């Protein structure tokens, strides 16, 4: 027969820390603490398997479990020497829920269970403290009525307030035994009024009521919501812990408290916590009285008066400190602890790995490795790569006041203050004049790139986490709040309104891309710390990782940032952003509007020096490192105006008449630009575009080689290839340009020509394509779009529903669809390697900065991942973790 009840305490431990799935985190750790000899009140855990069975069998308990529970109670009775329901010396217990992972607020604990009109007398007699006995009883009725009977707890609070007011008291502790006895009578009256039955006097009814309530709470609305938000499966179930009560409310030698073995916000190695004398359970966190500090140092640092535990109860404090150390060495991690002191005797009620900020996680991991408590590899695994994001961007000074206007989506982390501007040209102009600006748009489009780049931060009223604004901002490392729906933005009048307030162009605003908050005025920020513990852990990570980490960058500034963050080259340098720049867009448009090749060449000649200087700066920053440059990819109509108002101005600048411009724009119009005339299809039809780009690359590379001696290794990447022939044609164009430049300059250079794999056909034909291409870079943004048949720009309308309904586990544009798209990557890698064993393989989509996708790249044996500059450290750490886990 299945065992459902597991005992702990008094030298018995039926379970241990390894049994979290069965006993829940709380139950497993209580058993573990008991087994290593720490003072834990005896008790037992009813397993999560019982929870599952309880629901399978229509919310009933099998007879066998009733017998097991009786055995559990007998275990507690034997150790405490008290009997459950005994009027003379009653055993009281707590009933607590505990799932595999902590689910705060799922169900409140019931304390002091086992009290009734008789046993309260026994408790008073044996404790010699009437006040304590009645206080315990009134707490029990209040909790039981709320948690188990589901009665309105407001009524009980009200009665308590009235009792205090009647006597002119402010604190609960001022109420006498007689006051409390009267309050108990009043509580029982309220129960009967609301429940139509008297408060249960039979202690076994009380116990089963509470056990049922814990299992019942698993399907409560708040538990369901919590599970959904935290990806916790419904079939895990919760365990129930029944444990002998210990009392922190037995006078001035008793207390209750919570503690961390290290500071959870800074990671500093110092005990951290709070306690309250003469209190029970959650009084400490409930804010009824102001809790006292644990240590003298903390009390002094806070300038607080009431004695710390170290000062008030030095002996018990000493014992507690020893337990902290014991727990840390045992669990080899920072612990979050609950304890109670009953008449100077210490009892441990809970321990678990403590939640911590990213900063604390780093410090604790590095310190513990240096202390020899954990290995360096363990330290690497202890830090969540995604959490590093919090540390890499300037953040708002937590002490500064905030005037919050509204909240949108936290689309790209970091915080920024600046003058509000409502169009990209103004953003660029003011930024060039040295102003910090925040670009505010209803939504952004590719034409806003220069404004986004010039701005310190981006705010949009529309668009989700994968909107243009969000993706581009993350790529650029700009803070972004997107989809702030309550904003009404009027770009023409340069004003934004929200909640009856107005922000005009030039007003100071602040956005917090980590929380989505939009604030009026300037909020001071604090700069990130890249040395210290961060530097140490990253160095350890670099020693164990196999995957190289490159960056996606196209400006010298981004390249520099990425190198500071440890990038080992560029995995994707997009060239179209360069074409949008104010100084060249006219030449680009002339090229597009030209009637023949000669006209196109003339315009391209104007672009050549500009393009060359782009690459020159990038190559200088990346000297000696590989730089993958993708030739022009977007359809040409993206460079032409769409708004009637713009046509005249653009036509004049380009030197054509408005009709010609309109006609050409009409000719270039596409029904589905994503699958239209773009990528290498441009190069196939207008080879001169790629030729000039290739020429700019080689001229710049040779110039840098001549100047610094450290030649970059250009990797010319042809986009959107689906057939070997396309790549062959384009490679010929690039090779010819290279030969021409080499002949002119009288020197040669190593370079590679390869392709992006971003079409399913390219993945399938990888074996053939590798005959021509020296490298593959998996362009997983497009590969995801083309494999799923989902356009990323339109996906936000339904993808959330898809994820909610479990169709995709995660947003496939954020975390690689390993089982689908991943197959194509693995297959292409295999076929490519078969043809060309030394083919270079990398990934350059947004996924290159996502830890789960990086783990896949490690498993598939790719050579590198490429991530946006601010995600480079995340990728380095994730690559190290993947390598360690793969061992
Ligand atoms: P949560 O999961 O919300 O932390 P707990 O089950 O840990 O809930 O209990 C809530 C409070 O009751 C805690 O302060 C805990 O220390 C206290 N408590 C639980 N069981 C006992 C007990 N047997 N004796 C004394 N206090 C207890
Ligand atoms: Mg709780
Ligand atoms: Mg707890």
JSON list of N, CA and C and ligand atoms in Angstrom, two decimals, residues 26 97 103-109 222 282 285 338 350, ligand 2:
[
{"chain": "A", "resi": 26, "resn": "UNK", "atom": "N", "xyz": [8.89, 22.60, 2.02]},
{"chain": "A", "resi": 26, "resn": "UNK", "atom": "CA", "xyz": [8.87, 22.81, 3.47]},
{"chain": "A", "resi": 26, "resn": "UNK", "atom": "C", "xyz": [9.03, 21.49, 4.20]},
{"chain": "A", "resi": 97, "resn": "UNK", "atom": "N", "xyz": [0.72, 24.38, 4.53]},
{"chain": "A", "resi": 97, "resn": "UNK", "atom": "CA", "xyz": [0.81, 23.82, 3.18]},
{"chain": "A", "resi": 97, "resn": "UNK", "atom": "C", "xyz": [2.25, 23.95, 2.71]},
{"chain": "A", "resi": 103, "resn": "UNK", "atom": "N", "xyz": [5.03, 28.77, -2.92]},
{"chain": "A", "resi": 103, "resn": "UNK", "atom": "CA", "xyz": [3.99, 29.54, -3.61]},
{"chain": "A", "resi": 103, "resn": "UNK", "atom": "C", "xyz": [3.40, 30.52, -2.61]},
{"chain": "A", "resi": 104, "resn": "UNK", "atom": "N", "xyz": [4.03, 31.68, -2.49]},
{"chain": "A", "resi": 104, "resn": "UNK", "atom": "CA", "xyz": [3.63, 32.63, -1.45]},
{"chain": "A", "resi": 104, "resn": "UNK", "atom": "C", "xyz": [2.13, 32.96, -1.55]},
{"chain": "A", "resi": 105, "resn": "UNK", "atom": "N", "xyz": [1.51, 32.95, -0.40]},
{"chain": "A", "resi": 105, "resn": "UNK", "atom": "CA", "xyz": [0.11, 33.38, -0.36]},
{"chain": "A", "resi": 105, "resn": "UNK", "atom": "C", "xyz": [-0.88, 32.34, -0.85]},
{"chain": "A", "resi": 106, "resn": "UNK", "atom": "N", "xyz": [-0.42, 31.10, -1.13]},
{"chain": "A", "resi": 106, "resn": "UNK", "atom": "CA", "xyz": [-1.39, 30.11, -1.59]},
{"chain": "A", "resi": 106, "resn": "UNK", "atom": "C", "xyz": [-2.38, 29.79, -0.50]},
{"chain": "A", "resi": 107, "resn": "UNK", "atom": "N", "xyz": [-1.87, 29.47, 0.69]},
{"chain": "A", "resi": 107, "resn": "UNK", "atom": "CA", "xyz": [-2.78, 29.24, 1.82]},
{"chain": "A", "resi": 107, "resn": "UNK", "atom": "C", "xyz": [-2.12, 29.67, 3.11]},
{"chain": "A", "resi": 108, "resn": "UNK", "atom": "N", "xyz": [-2.89, 30.29, 3.99]},
{"chain": "A", "resi": 108, "resn": "UNK", "atom": "CA", "xyz": [-2.33, 30.70, 5.25]},
{"chain": "A", "resi": 108, "resn": "UNK", "atom": "C", "xyz": [-2.28, 29.51, 6.19]},
{"chain": "A", "resi": 109, "resn": "UNK", "atom": "N", "xyz": [-1.30, 29.55, 7.07]},
{"chain": "A", "resi": 109, "resn": "UNK", "atom": "CA", "xyz": [-1.10, 28.47, 8.03]},
{"chain": "A", "resi": 109, "resn": "UNK", "atom": "C", "xyz": [-2.10, 28.59, 9.18]},
{"chain": "A", "resi": 222, "resn": "UNK", "atom": "N", "xyz": [-6.35, 31.95, -6.44]},
{"chain": "A", "resi": 222, "resn": "UNK", "atom": "CA", "xyz": [-5.04, 32.60, -6.34]},
{"chain": "A", "resi": 222, "resn": "UNK", "atom": "C", "xyz": [-3.90, 31.61, -6.62]},
{"chain": "A", "resi": 282, "resn": "UNK", "atom": "N", "xyz": [3.20, 34.86, 12.02]},
{"chain": "A", "resi": 282, "resn": "UNK", "atom": "CA", "xyz": [3.53, 35.88, 11.04]},
{"chain": "A", "resi": 282, "resn": "UNK", "atom": "C", "xyz": [3.40, 37.30, 11.58]},
{"chain": "A", "resi": 285, "resn": "UNK", "atom": "N", "xyz": [5.98, 39.63, 9.99]},
{"chain": "A", "resi": 285, "resn": "UNK", "atom": "CA", "xyz": [5.78, 40.19, 8.66]},
{"chain": "A", "resi": 285, "resn": "UNK", "atom": "C", "xyz": [4.46, 40.94, 8.54]},
{"chain": "A", "resi": 338, "resn": "UNK", "atom": "N", "xyz": [12.93, 30.43, 9.23]},
{"chain": "A", "resi": 338, "resn": "UNK", "atom": "CA", "xyz": [11.96, 30.87, 10.24]},
{"chain": "A", "resi": 338, "resn": "UNK", "atom": "C", "xyz": [12.27, 30.16, 11.54]},
{"chain": "A", "resi": 350, "resn": "UNK", "atom": "N", "xyz": [11.54, 26.43, 9.59]},
{"chain": "A", "resi": 350, "resn": "UNK", "atom": "CA", "xyz": [11.60, 26.36, 8.13]},
{"chain": "A", "resi": 350, "resn": "UNK", "atom": "C", "xyz": [12.99, 26.76, 7.66]},
{"chain": "B", "resi": 2, "resn": "LIG", "atom": "MG1", "xyz": [1.73, 32.41, 4.49]}
]
